Coordinates of C-alpha atoms in Angstrom, one line a residue:
Chain A
M650 CA 167.8 -82.9 257.0
S651 CA 169.1 -80.8 254.2
I652 CA 168.4 -79.0 251.0
V653 CA 168.6 -81.2 247.9
A654 CA 168.5 -80.0 244.4
E655 CA 167.9 -82.6 241.7
H656 CA 168.6 -81.8 238.1
I657 CA 167.5 -78.2 238.4
G658 CA 167.0 -76.3 235.2
K659 CA 165.6 -72.8 234.6
A660 CA 164.7 -71.0 231.5
F661 CA 162.5 -68.0 230.8
G662 CA 161.4 -65.7 228.1
N663 CA 160.3 -66.3 224.5
P664 CA 162.3 -67.7 222.9
P665 CA 163.5 -69.3 226.2
V666 CA 166.8 -68.2 227.6
R667 CA 168.5 -70.9 229.7
I668 CA 169.7 -69.6 233.0
L669 CA 170.4 -72.9 234.9
S670 CA 171.3 -76.3 233.4
D671 CA 171.0 -79.7 235.2
I672 CA 172.2 -78.6 238.6
S673 CA 172.2 -81.2 241.4
L674 CA 173.6 -80.6 244.8
T675 CA 173.0 -81.4 248.5
I676 CA 173.5 -78.8 251.2
P677 CA 173.5 -80.6 254.6
D678 CA 172.3 -78.9 257.7
G679 CA 174.7 -76.5 259.4
D680 CA 176.6 -75.9 256.2
F681 CA 177.8 -72.4 255.1
V682 CA 177.9 -72.3 251.3
S683 CA 178.9 -69.4 249.1
L684 CA 177.8 -69.2 245.4
T685 CA 180.3 -67.4 243.3
G686 CA 180.9 -66.6 239.7
R687 CA 180.8 -63.9 237.1
S688 CA 177.7 -61.8 236.4
G689 CA 175.2 -63.9 234.6
A690 CA 176.5 -67.2 235.8
G691 CA 173.2 -68.0 237.4
K692 CA 174.1 -67.6 241.1
S693 CA 171.1 -65.5 242.2
S694 CA 168.8 -67.6 240.0
L695 CA 170.0 -70.8 241.8
L696 CA 169.6 -69.1 245.2
Y697 CA 166.1 -68.1 244.4
V698 CA 165.2 -71.6 243.2
L699 CA 166.7 -73.3 246.2
S700 CA 164.9 -70.9 248.6
S701 CA 161.5 -71.3 246.9
L702 CA 161.2 -67.7 245.7
D703 CA 161.4 -69.0 242.2
S704 CA 160.3 -72.3 240.7
P705 CA 162.6 -74.4 238.4
T706 CA 161.7 -75.2 234.8
E707 CA 163.0 -78.7 235.3
G708 CA 164.0 -80.7 238.4
R709 CA 162.9 -80.4 242.0
V710 CA 164.1 -79.0 245.3
L711 CA 163.6 -80.8 248.5
I712 CA 163.9 -79.1 251.8
E713 CA 163.8 -81.5 254.7
G714 CA 162.7 -84.2 252.3
V715 CA 159.7 -82.2 251.1
D716 CA 159.5 -81.2 247.5
I717 CA 158.9 -77.4 247.7
T718 CA 157.8 -77.3 244.0
Q719 CA 154.8 -79.4 245.0
M720 CA 153.8 -77.5 248.1
S721 CA 150.6 -75.5 248.3
S722 CA 150.9 -71.7 248.5
K723 CA 149.9 -71.9 252.2
Q724 CA 152.5 -74.5 253.0
L725 CA 155.1 -72.6 251.1
H726 CA 154.5 -69.3 252.8
A727 CA 154.4 -71.1 256.2
T728 CA 157.8 -72.6 255.4
R729 CA 159.2 -69.3 254.4
N730 CA 157.9 -67.6 257.5
V731 CA 159.3 -70.1 260.0
K732 CA 162.2 -72.0 258.4
I733 CA 163.7 -69.6 256.0
G734 CA 165.3 -66.2 256.4
F735 CA 166.2 -63.9 253.5
V736 CA 168.8 -61.2 253.3
F737 CA 169.1 -59.3 250.0
Q738 CA 171.5 -56.7 248.7
F739 CA 168.9 -54.1 249.3
H740 CA 167.6 -54.1 252.8
Y741 CA 163.8 -53.9 251.9
L742 CA 162.9 -52.5 255.3
I743 CA 159.3 -51.1 255.5
A744 CA 159.8 -47.3 255.8
E745 CA 156.7 -46.8 257.9
L746 CA 157.8 -49.1 260.7
T747 CA 160.5 -48.6 263.3
V748 CA 163.6 -50.8 263.7
L749 CA 161.9 -53.0 266.3
E750 CA 158.7 -53.2 264.3
N751 CA 160.6 -54.2 261.1
V752 CA 162.4 -57.0 263.0
L753 CA 159.1 -58.3 264.3
V754 CA 157.3 -58.3 260.9
P755 CA 157.8 -62.1 260.4
A756 CA 156.5 -62.7 263.9
L757 CA 153.4 -60.5 263.1
K758 CA 152.2 -63.2 260.6
L759 CA 151.8 -65.7 263.5
H760 CA 150.7 -63.1 266.0
Q761 CA 153.9 -63.7 268.0
E762 CA 155.0 -60.1 268.1
V763 CA 154.7 -60.0 271.9
S764 CA 156.4 -63.4 272.6
R765 CA 159.2 -62.7 270.1
R766 CA 159.9 -59.2 271.3
P767 CA 162.6 -60.1 273.8
R768 CA 164.5 -62.0 271.0
A769 CA 164.0 -59.0 268.7
E770 CA 165.5 -56.7 271.3
N771 CA 168.4 -59.1 271.9
L772 CA 169.2 -59.3 268.2
I773 CA 169.0 -55.5 267.9
A774 CA 171.3 -55.1 270.9
K775 CA 173.7 -57.8 269.5
F776 CA 174.0 -55.8 266.3
G777 CA 174.8 -52.6 268.1
L778 CA 171.5 -50.9 267.4
S779 CA 169.9 -50.7 270.9
D780 CA 169.8 -46.9 270.9
K781 CA 168.1 -46.9 267.5
M782 CA 165.3 -49.3 268.3
N783 CA 162.5 -46.8 267.8
R784 CA 164.0 -45.0 264.8
Y785 CA 162.8 -45.3 261.3
P786 CA 164.9 -46.7 258.4
R787 CA 165.4 -43.2 256.9
Q788 CA 167.3 -42.3 260.1
L789 CA 169.8 -45.2 259.8
S790 CA 173.0 -45.7 257.7
G791 CA 173.2 -48.3 255.0
G792 CA 175.1 -50.7 257.3
E793 CA 172.7 -50.2 260.1
M794 CA 169.7 -50.9 257.8
Q795 CA 171.4 -54.1 256.5
R796 CA 171.9 -55.3 260.1
V797 CA 168.2 -54.6 260.8
A798 CA 167.4 -56.7 257.8
I799 CA 169.6 -59.6 259.1
A800 CA 167.9 -59.3 262.5
R801 CA 164.5 -59.6 260.7
A802 CA 165.7 -62.6 258.9
L803 CA 166.8 -64.3 262.2
I804 CA 163.8 -63.4 264.4
M805 CA 162.0 -66.7 263.8
Q806 CA 165.2 -68.7 264.3
P807 CA 165.1 -70.1 260.8
K808 CA 167.0 -73.2 259.9
Y809 CA 168.0 -71.8 256.6
L810 CA 169.3 -68.3 255.8
F811 CA 169.6 -67.3 252.1
A812 CA 171.6 -64.2 251.4
D813 CA 171.9 -62.6 248.0
E814 CA 174.9 -60.2 247.9
P815 CA 174.3 -59.1 251.5
T816 CA 177.5 -57.0 251.5
G817 CA 177.0 -55.7 247.9
A818 CA 175.8 -52.2 248.9
L819 CA 178.1 -51.9 252.0
D820 CA 181.6 -50.5 252.6
T821 CA 184.4 -52.8 253.8
I822 CA 183.8 -52.3 257.5
N823 CA 180.1 -52.9 257.3
G824 CA 180.6 -55.8 255.0
E825 CA 182.9 -57.5 257.4
A826 CA 180.5 -56.9 260.2
V827 CA 177.7 -58.5 258.2
M828 CA 179.9 -61.5 257.3
S829 CA 180.8 -61.8 261.0
I830 CA 177.1 -62.0 261.9
L831 CA 176.5 -64.6 259.3
Q832 CA 179.4 -66.7 260.4
E833 CA 178.2 -66.5 264.0
C834 CA 174.7 -67.6 263.0
N835 CA 176.2 -70.6 261.3
T836 CA 178.6 -71.6 264.0
K837 CA 176.7 -70.8 267.2
D838 CA 173.1 -71.3 266.1
G839 CA 173.6 -74.0 263.5
T840 CA 171.8 -72.0 260.8
T841 CA 172.5 -73.3 257.3
V842 CA 173.7 -70.3 255.3
I843 CA 173.6 -70.1 251.5
M844 CA 175.1 -66.9 250.3
V845 CA 175.7 -65.4 246.8
T846 CA 178.7 -63.1 246.7
H847 CA 181.0 -61.5 244.1
D848 CA 183.7 -60.8 246.7
P849 CA 186.3 -63.6 246.7
D850 CA 187.4 -62.7 250.3
F851 CA 183.9 -63.1 251.6
A852 CA 183.4 -66.2 249.6
K853 CA 186.4 -67.8 251.3
M854 CA 184.8 -67.1 254.7
A855 CA 182.2 -69.8 253.9
K856 CA 182.9 -73.5 254.6
R857 CA 182.1 -74.5 251.0
Q858 CA 182.5 -72.5 247.8
I859 CA 180.4 -73.4 244.8
R860 CA 181.6 -71.7 241.6
M861 CA 179.2 -71.3 238.7
A862 CA 179.6 -70.3 235.1
D863 CA 176.9 -70.2 232.3
G864 CA 174.3 -71.8 234.5
R865 CA 176.3 -74.8 235.6
I866 CA 178.4 -75.7 238.7
I867 CA 182.0 -75.8 237.7
S868 CA 183.5 -76.5 241.1
D869 CA 182.2 -77.4 244.5
G870 CA 184.4 -77.5 247.6
Chain B
M1208 CA 148.0 -56.5 258.3
I1209 CA 145.8 -53.8 259.8
F1210 CA 148.8 -52.6 261.8
I1211 CA 150.9 -52.1 258.7
A1212 CA 147.9 -50.7 256.8
L1213 CA 147.3 -48.1 259.5
R1214 CA 151.0 -47.1 259.3
Y1215 CA 150.7 -46.7 255.6
L1216 CA 147.7 -44.5 256.0
L1217 CA 149.2 -42.4 258.8
E1218 CA 152.4 -41.9 256.8
R1219 CA 150.6 -40.0 254.1
K1220 CA 148.2 -38.1 256.1
K1221 CA 147.2 -35.5 253.5
Q1222 CA 146.2 -38.2 250.9
T1223 CA 144.4 -40.2 253.5
V1224 CA 142.4 -37.2 254.8
L1225 CA 141.5 -36.1 251.3
T1226 CA 140.3 -39.6 250.4
L1227 CA 138.4 -39.8 253.6
L1228 CA 136.7 -36.5 253.0
G1229 CA 135.3 -37.8 249.8
V1230 CA 133.5 -40.6 251.6
F1231 CA 132.6 -38.3 254.4
F1232 CA 130.9 -35.7 252.2
G1233 CA 129.2 -38.4 250.1
T1234 CA 127.7 -40.0 253.2
M1235 CA 126.8 -36.8 254.9
A1236 CA 125.1 -35.6 251.6
Y1237 CA 123.1 -38.8 251.4
V1238 CA 121.8 -38.5 255.0
G1239 CA 121.0 -34.8 254.5
V1240 CA 119.4 -35.0 251.1
S1241 CA 117.5 -38.2 251.9
G1242 CA 116.4 -36.8 255.2
F1243 CA 115.1 -33.7 253.4
F1244 CA 113.4 -35.6 250.6
V1245 CA 112.0 -38.5 252.6
G1246 CA 110.9 -36.0 255.3
F1247 CA 109.1 -33.9 252.7
Q1248 CA 107.5 -36.9 251.1
G1249 CA 106.5 -38.2 254.5
F1250 CA 104.9 -34.9 255.3
M1251 CA 103.1 -34.8 252.0
V1252 CA 101.9 -38.4 252.4
Q1253 CA 100.6 -37.6 255.9
Q1254 CA 98.7 -34.7 254.4
L1255 CA 97.3 -36.9 251.7
V1256 CA 96.2 -39.7 254.1
N1257 CA 94.9 -37.4 256.7
N1258 CA 93.2 -34.7 254.9
A1259 CA 91.0 -37.0 252.9
A1260 CA 89.7 -40.6 253.2
Q1261 CA 92.3 -43.3 252.7
V1262 CA 89.8 -45.4 250.7
H1263 CA 87.1 -43.5 248.8
V1264 CA 83.9 -45.3 247.6
E1265 CA 81.7 -43.4 245.2
A1266 CA 78.8 -44.1 242.9
R1267 CA 80.3 -45.2 239.6
K1268 CA 79.9 -42.9 236.6
D1269 CA 81.5 -44.0 233.3
Y1270 CA 82.0 -41.8 230.3
L1271 CA 80.4 -43.4 227.2
T1272 CA 82.8 -44.2 224.4
E1273 CA 82.0 -44.6 220.7
H1274 CA 81.6 -48.4 220.6
V1275 CA 80.3 -49.1 224.1
L1276 CA 76.8 -49.7 222.7
D1277 CA 77.8 -51.8 219.7
G1278 CA 77.2 -55.1 221.5
P1279 CA 73.8 -54.3 222.9
F1280 CA 72.5 -53.1 219.6
F1281 CA 74.0 -55.6 217.2
G1282 CA 74.7 -58.6 219.3
K1283 CA 77.6 -60.8 218.2
D1284 CA 77.1 -60.6 214.4
W1285 CA 79.0 -57.5 213.6
L1286 CA 82.5 -56.6 212.7
H1287 CA 82.6 -52.9 213.1
A1288 CA 79.8 -50.3 213.6
F1289 CA 80.2 -47.0 212.0
W1290 CA 78.1 -44.4 213.9
V1291 CA 76.8 -41.3 212.2
S1292 CA 76.4 -39.7 215.7
P1293 CA 78.3 -41.8 218.1
P1294 CA 76.8 -42.2 221.6
A1295 CA 78.1 -39.8 224.2
G1296 CA 77.3 -39.0 227.8
V1297 CA 77.8 -40.5 231.2
E1298 CA 76.2 -43.7 232.4
G1299 CA 76.2 -44.8 236.0
F1300 CA 74.5 -44.1 239.2
Q1301 CA 73.8 -41.0 241.2
E1302 CA 74.1 -42.8 244.5
I1303 CA 75.7 -45.8 246.1
Q1304 CA 73.5 -48.8 245.4
N1305 CA 73.4 -50.6 248.6
P1306 CA 74.9 -48.4 251.3
S1307 CA 73.8 -50.6 254.2
Q1308 CA 75.7 -53.5 252.8
W1309 CA 78.8 -51.3 252.7
Y1310 CA 78.2 -50.2 256.3
Q1311 CA 78.0 -53.9 257.4
R1312 CA 81.1 -54.8 255.5
L1313 CA 83.1 -51.9 256.8
A1314 CA 81.9 -52.4 260.4
A1315 CA 82.9 -56.1 260.3
D1316 CA 86.4 -55.5 258.7
P1317 CA 89.1 -55.4 261.5
R1318 CA 91.3 -53.3 259.2
V1319 CA 88.9 -50.5 259.1
E1320 CA 89.2 -47.9 261.8
A1321 CA 86.3 -45.7 260.8
Y1322 CA 84.0 -44.8 257.9
V1323 CA 81.6 -41.9 257.1
P1324 CA 78.7 -41.9 254.6
Q1325 CA 78.8 -38.6 252.6
L1326 CA 76.7 -36.8 250.1
S1327 CA 78.8 -34.6 247.9
A1328 CA 77.1 -32.0 245.7
P1329 CA 78.1 -29.0 243.6
A1330 CA 77.1 -25.8 245.3
L1331 CA 77.0 -22.2 244.4
F1332 CA 77.4 -19.9 247.5
T1333 CA 76.2 -16.3 247.3
L1334 CA 76.7 -13.5 249.8
G1335 CA 75.7 -10.1 248.5
R1336 CA 77.3 -9.6 245.1
N1337 CA 79.9 -12.4 245.7
S1338 CA 79.4 -15.9 244.4
V1339 CA 81.7 -18.9 244.6
G1340 CA 81.1 -22.3 243.0
T1341 CA 82.5 -25.2 245.0
T1342 CA 81.6 -28.5 246.5
I1343 CA 79.6 -29.0 249.7
M1344 CA 80.1 -32.2 251.6
G1345 CA 77.2 -33.6 253.7
C1346 CA 78.4 -35.8 256.5
D1347 CA 78.0 -36.9 260.1
P1348 CA 80.6 -34.6 261.8
K1349 CA 81.6 -37.1 264.5
K1350 CA 82.3 -39.8 261.9
Q1351 CA 83.9 -37.3 259.5
A1352 CA 86.3 -36.2 262.3
R1353 CA 87.4 -39.9 262.8
V1354 CA 88.0 -40.4 259.1
T1355 CA 89.9 -37.2 258.3
T1356 CA 91.6 -34.5 260.4
I1357 CA 89.2 -31.8 259.4
A1358 CA 88.2 -31.1 263.0
D1359 CA 91.9 -30.4 263.8
Y1360 CA 91.9 -27.6 261.3
M1361 CA 89.1 -25.6 262.8
I1362 CA 90.2 -22.0 263.5
A1363 CA 86.8 -20.8 264.6
G1364 CA 83.8 -22.6 265.9
K1365 CA 83.5 -26.4 266.3
F1366 CA 83.1 -28.9 263.5
T1367 CA 80.4 -30.8 265.3
D1368 CA 78.2 -27.6 265.4
I1369 CA 76.9 -28.5 261.9
A1370 CA 74.9 -31.3 263.4
V1371 CA 73.0 -29.0 265.8
G1372 CA 70.4 -28.6 263.2
G1373 CA 68.9 -25.8 261.0
N1374 CA 71.2 -25.7 258.0
R1375 CA 74.5 -25.0 259.6
I1376 CA 77.7 -24.9 257.6
V1377 CA 81.5 -25.0 258.2
M1378 CA 83.5 -23.3 255.5
G1379 CA 87.1 -23.4 254.5
D1380 CA 89.2 -20.2 255.0
E1381 CA 89.7 -19.6 251.3
L1382 CA 86.0 -20.0 250.5
M1383 CA 85.1 -17.5 253.3
K1384 CA 87.6 -15.0 252.0
R1385 CA 86.3 -15.2 248.5
L1386 CA 82.8 -14.8 249.6
G1387 CA 83.7 -12.1 252.1
A1388 CA 81.8 -14.1 254.8
A1389 CA 82.2 -14.0 258.5
M1390 CA 81.2 -16.2 261.4
S1391 CA 77.5 -16.4 262.2
Q1392 CA 76.6 -14.9 258.8
T1393 CA 74.0 -16.5 256.6
V1394 CA 75.0 -17.4 253.0
M1395 CA 72.7 -18.6 250.3
A1396 CA 73.5 -21.9 248.8
T1397 CA 72.2 -23.4 245.5
V1398 CA 72.9 -27.1 246.0
G1399 CA 73.0 -29.8 243.3
V1400 CA 69.8 -30.2 241.3
N1401 CA 67.7 -27.8 243.5
P1402 CA 67.5 -24.4 241.7
V1403 CA 66.2 -22.7 244.8
P1404 CA 68.9 -21.0 247.0
V1405 CA 68.8 -22.1 250.6
P1406 CA 70.1 -20.1 253.5
F1407 CA 73.0 -21.7 255.6
K1408 CA 74.5 -20.2 258.7
V1409 CA 78.2 -20.2 259.0
V1410 CA 79.1 -21.8 262.4
G1411 CA 82.7 -22.7 261.8
R1412 CA 85.9 -21.9 259.8
F1413 CA 88.8 -24.2 259.0
Y1414 CA 92.2 -23.7 257.6
S1415 CA 94.2 -26.8 256.4
G1416 CA 96.8 -25.1 254.2
S1417 CA 95.6 -27.1 251.2
R1418 CA 93.9 -24.7 248.8
G1419 CA 91.5 -27.3 247.4
L1420 CA 90.2 -28.4 250.8
D1421 CA 90.0 -24.8 252.0
L1422 CA 87.6 -24.0 249.2
Q1423 CA 85.1 -26.6 250.4
A1424 CA 82.2 -26.5 252.9
F1425 CA 80.8 -29.1 255.2
A1426 CA 77.2 -29.5 256.5
A1427 CA 75.1 -32.2 258.1
I1428 CA 74.3 -34.9 255.6
S1429 CA 70.6 -34.7 256.4
D1430 CA 70.6 -31.0 255.6
I1431 CA 72.3 -31.6 252.2
Q1432 CA 70.0 -34.5 251.4
R1433 CA 67.0 -32.3 252.0
T1434 CA 68.5 -29.3 250.2
N1435 CA 69.5 -31.4 247.2
L1436 CA 66.1 -33.0 247.0
T1437 CA 67.6 -36.4 247.4
P1438 CA 66.4 -37.8 250.7
N1439 CA 68.6 -40.6 252.2
Q1440 CA 70.9 -40.4 249.3
V1441 CA 74.6 -41.3 249.9
N1442 CA 77.0 -41.0 246.9
E1443 CA 80.3 -41.4 248.7
I1444 CA 81.7 -43.3 251.7
G1445 CA 85.1 -42.3 253.2
V1446 CA 87.1 -45.0 254.9
R1447 CA 90.0 -44.7 257.3
L1448 CA 92.2 -47.7 257.8
K1449 CA 94.3 -48.8 260.8
N1450 CA 97.3 -49.0 258.4
Y1451 CA 97.1 -46.6 255.4
Q1452 CA 99.5 -48.8 253.5
D1453 CA 96.8 -51.4 253.1
A1454 CA 94.7 -49.0 251.1
D1455 CA 95.7 -50.1 247.6
T1456 CA 95.1 -53.8 248.4
M1457 CA 91.8 -53.2 250.0
A1458 CA 90.5 -50.8 247.3
R1459 CA 91.3 -53.4 244.6
T1460 CA 89.5 -56.1 246.6
W1461 CA 86.4 -54.1 247.3
A1462 CA 86.3 -52.8 243.7
M1463 CA 86.0 -56.3 242.4
S1464 CA 82.9 -57.1 244.4
S1465 CA 80.8 -54.0 244.1
P1466 CA 79.4 -51.7 241.3
E1467 CA 80.9 -48.6 242.9
R1468 CA 84.2 -47.0 242.1
V1469 CA 86.6 -47.7 244.9
E1470 CA 89.9 -45.9 244.9
S1471 CA 92.8 -45.7 247.4
W1472 CA 94.5 -42.4 248.4
G1473 CA 97.3 -43.6 246.2
D1474 CA 95.0 -43.9 243.1
Q1475 CA 93.7 -40.4 243.7
N1476 CA 97.2 -39.0 244.1
A1477 CA 99.0 -41.0 241.5
N1478 CA 100.6 -37.9 240.0
I1479 CA 102.0 -36.8 243.3
L1480 CA 103.3 -40.3 244.1
S1481 CA 105.0 -40.5 240.6
V1482 CA 106.8 -37.3 241.4
F1483 CA 108.0 -38.8 244.6
A1484 CA 109.2 -41.9 242.7
I1485 CA 111.2 -39.5 240.4
Q1486 CA 112.6 -37.7 243.4
T1487 CA 113.7 -40.9 244.9
A1488 CA 115.4 -42.0 241.7
L1489 CA 117.1 -38.7 241.4
R1490 CA 118.2 -38.8 245.0
F1491 CA 119.8 -42.2 244.6
S1492 CA 121.5 -41.4 241.3
M1493 CA 122.9 -38.2 242.7
I1494 CA 124.3 -39.8 245.8
V1495 CA 125.6 -42.9 244.0
T1496 CA 127.5 -40.5 241.7
I1497 CA 129.1 -38.8 244.7
L1498 CA 130.1 -42.0 246.2
V1499 CA 131.4 -43.4 243.0
V1500 CA 133.6 -40.4 242.7
A1501 CA 134.8 -40.9 246.3
G1502 CA 135.4 -44.5 245.4
F1503 CA 137.6 -43.5 242.5
G1504 CA 139.6 -41.4 244.9
I1505 CA 140.2 -44.5 247.0
Y1506 CA 141.0 -46.6 243.9
N1507 CA 143.5 -44.1 242.6
I1508 CA 145.3 -43.7 245.9
L1509 CA 145.5 -47.4 246.5
N1510 CA 146.8 -48.0 242.9
M1511 CA 149.5 -45.4 243.6
T1512 CA 150.3 -47.1 246.9
V1513 CA 150.6 -50.5 245.3
N1514 CA 153.1 -49.2 242.8
Q1515 CA 155.0 -47.4 245.5
K1516 CA 155.1 -50.4 247.8
R1517 CA 156.2 -53.0 245.4
Q1518 CA 159.4 -53.6 247.5
D1519 CA 157.3 -54.0 250.6
I1520 CA 155.1 -56.5 248.8
A1521 CA 158.2 -58.4 247.7
I1522 CA 159.7 -58.7 251.2
L1523 CA 156.4 -59.5 252.8
R1524 CA 156.0 -62.4 250.4
A1525 CA 159.5 -63.5 251.1
L1526 CA 158.9 -63.4 254.8
G1527 CA 155.9 -65.7 254.5
Y1528 CA 152.9 -63.4 253.9
D1529 CA 150.8 -65.0 251.2
A1530 CA 148.6 -63.5 248.5
F1531 CA 145.6 -63.1 250.9
D1532 CA 147.7 -61.2 253.4
V1533 CA 148.7 -58.8 250.6
I1534 CA 145.1 -58.4 249.6
M1535 CA 144.1 -57.6 253.2
L1536 CA 147.0 -55.1 253.5
F1537 CA 145.6 -52.9 250.8
F1538 CA 141.9 -53.8 251.1
S1539 CA 142.0 -52.9 254.8
Q1540 CA 143.4 -49.4 253.9
G1541 CA 140.4 -48.7 251.7
M1542 CA 138.0 -50.1 254.2
I1543 CA 139.5 -48.1 257.1
V1544 CA 139.0 -44.9 255.0
G1545 CA 135.5 -46.0 254.1
V1546 CA 134.4 -46.9 257.6
I1547 CA 135.9 -43.8 259.3
G1548 CA 134.7 -41.5 256.5
G1549 CA 131.3 -43.1 256.5
A1550 CA 131.0 -43.0 260.3
C1551 CA 131.9 -39.3 260.4
G1552 CA 129.6 -38.7 257.5
L1553 CA 126.7 -40.3 259.4
A1554 CA 127.4 -38.3 262.5
C1555 CA 127.6 -35.0 260.7
G1556 CA 124.6 -35.9 258.5
Y1557 CA 122.6 -36.4 261.7
L1558 CA 123.7 -33.0 263.0
L1559 CA 123.0 -31.4 259.6
C1560 CA 119.4 -32.9 259.7
A1561 CA 118.9 -31.8 263.3
Y1562 CA 119.9 -28.2 262.3
L1563 CA 117.7 -28.2 259.1
Q1564 CA 114.8 -29.1 261.3
T1565 CA 115.1 -25.8 263.1
I1566 CA 115.0 -23.7 259.9
P1567 CA 111.7 -21.9 259.2
F1568 CA 111.0 -22.8 255.7
M1569 CA 107.3 -22.6 254.9
V1570 CA 104.1 -20.8 255.9
A1571 CA 102.8 -22.3 259.2
T1572 CA 99.8 -24.5 258.8
P1573 CA 97.8 -26.4 261.3
S1574 CA 99.6 -29.6 260.3
N1575 CA 102.9 -27.8 260.5
P1576 CA 102.5 -25.1 263.2
Q1577 CA 106.2 -24.1 263.3
G1578 CA 106.5 -23.9 259.5
H1579 CA 109.8 -25.8 259.7
L1580 CA 111.3 -28.3 257.3
H1581 CA 110.2 -31.9 257.9
I1582 CA 113.4 -33.9 258.0
A1583 CA 113.3 -37.7 258.2
L1584 CA 115.8 -39.2 260.7
N1585 CA 115.0 -42.8 260.3
F1586 CA 117.3 -45.8 260.7
K1587 CA 116.8 -47.0 257.1
I1588 CA 118.4 -43.8 255.7
F1589 CA 121.4 -44.2 258.0
A1590 CA 121.7 -47.9 257.2
Q1591 CA 121.6 -47.2 253.4
A1592 CA 124.2 -44.5 253.7
A1593 CA 126.5 -46.7 255.8
F1594 CA 126.1 -49.6 253.3
M1595 CA 126.9 -47.4 250.3
A1596 CA 129.9 -45.9 251.9
I1597 CA 131.3 -49.3 252.8
F1598 CA 130.3 -50.9 249.5
S1599 CA 132.0 -48.1 247.4
A1600 CA 135.1 -48.3 249.6
A1601 CA 135.2 -52.1 249.3
L1602 CA 134.7 -52.1 245.6
A1603 CA 137.3 -49.4 245.1
S1604 CA 139.8 -51.3 247.3
I1605 CA 139.5 -54.8 246.1
L1606 CA 140.8 -54.1 242.6
P1607 CA 144.1 -52.6 243.5
A1608 CA 144.4 -55.2 246.4
R1609 CA 144.0 -58.1 244.0
A1610 CA 146.5 -56.5 241.6
A1611 CA 149.0 -56.3 244.4
S1612 CA 148.5 -59.9 245.4
K1613 CA 149.4 -61.0 241.9
L1614 CA 152.8 -59.4 242.1
T1615 CA 155.5 -62.1 242.6
P1616 CA 158.4 -61.3 244.8
I1617 CA 160.9 -62.7 242.4
D1618 CA 159.8 -60.3 239.6
I1619 CA 160.2 -57.3 242.0
I1620 CA 163.5 -58.4 243.4
R1621 CA 165.0 -59.2 240.0
I1622 CA 164.3 -55.7 238.7
G1623 CA 165.4 -54.2 241.9
G1624 CA 161.9 -53.2 243.1

């Protein structure tokens, strides 16, 4: 099973501005891909299209052989809930929930907050936040909040993890800690990780680097 | 989603409480105002249906109009008759045409609880230098006491004493005051067409609180028939029903099959009932206005919350929560406020009504011995209040909730929330 993009194109606005042009690629299970390139190259746009957050203007995306552009809203959200995890540059934690409750938000959708609680506590402990389990986001540092966001992305044991500049708002130490977590997810749990990054050092930590420019893939390897 | 919704509400306690207070006061006001108005109307209706007959049958008298005799005089071959002196006067009957047929019909009707034949006549009472013109009602006291509550209003003597014999009379308190009469005194009465005053002994006094009724007098029907020089005449029949709400229907039915004028208590008090209808309309519009304002409070707060929580909406959609979940997140906030505010409003509305019932408000009357406000505490008022609180909260919540559900995560994420 894998993620397959077939002749993806994306344009928006009036007159249309082309963001992605004829992109085709296959990401096999267990891969760790970094999308790199200058600002405006289309990295994040491609990430959003591959992850179902955005829809392509042309082409299609298949996840596990299913065309996500043809899925119903219910199927799409179910897929996002169970099979896909997201980490963004901004943590997007819910301010009114504690660390533990934020991590369990995806499980709340399926009423699995009780059964998934041990895993949530394990993830929080693994990321060095055991003593902060009942604290609110406003009581955490930037790095700590990003780690909570990653724990939230992993609570449902997703097959695919999409990360958009996960270290963009972090200092070096916290950035390295986040990259370490992503690598561990990939190597130990077999999670397929697709990550957008500006940092060439972090890009090299991936198994495969896809470079983009002007909405096209210019190198893949 | 209710878990997250509750957290949102608890995080901004002041806003939540203020919004809740709007629904609370609106609901409490509805219960209190409705309890007051409905209670007052109920009290007045009870007065109307108890103090007089619920269906009133009387000999028909019609006022002659200008063209009422055109047909009898000119047949069909006329276009318009111009009268030099148009006909005027009253045509009709002085008495009920076939009272025994009425008695049979009323006795056989299972909806009729009681009836009383009556002879009503104008009377001039004189005591010394005082004279008062009023109406004297001749009746069978036992039957009269079953049709109206007149016997309950006696403050001296017994109503049935008028049937003992020998021209006995029971007078209203207001009539006795104007005459300056006292119990056991004899007053002179000039009744109906009889120009000769006839002595009547006062054997009873009643006070109903209704000025019109308290100016009247009652005597045995046989005494009035003799005094009025109209033996065996009956010109009215008062009817009491098992269910007073059937009065309109029954009056219409009986009116179609008899020459008499048949009116329900509603017909006779149409002006009062129209005032009640206006009161009810005013009550509803006032309370609806209050709840609409409370609803606007919920709408504004939720609109602000949707704007403030765009990032939360984005991440929830990314985590697999669909549009319906987002609607429920915001809709449930409004409904929680509406339900809690409404429930508190109902409870405090009940306590308010219970307190209002203890306030002395009007002069004590036999029908209202404590002189307190009559407050209605019926289920219908509470159900209406609860419905309006929940409906206004629901309507105010659904619009911002739907707007929130239309936000796409990608748009929020692209612009950084």
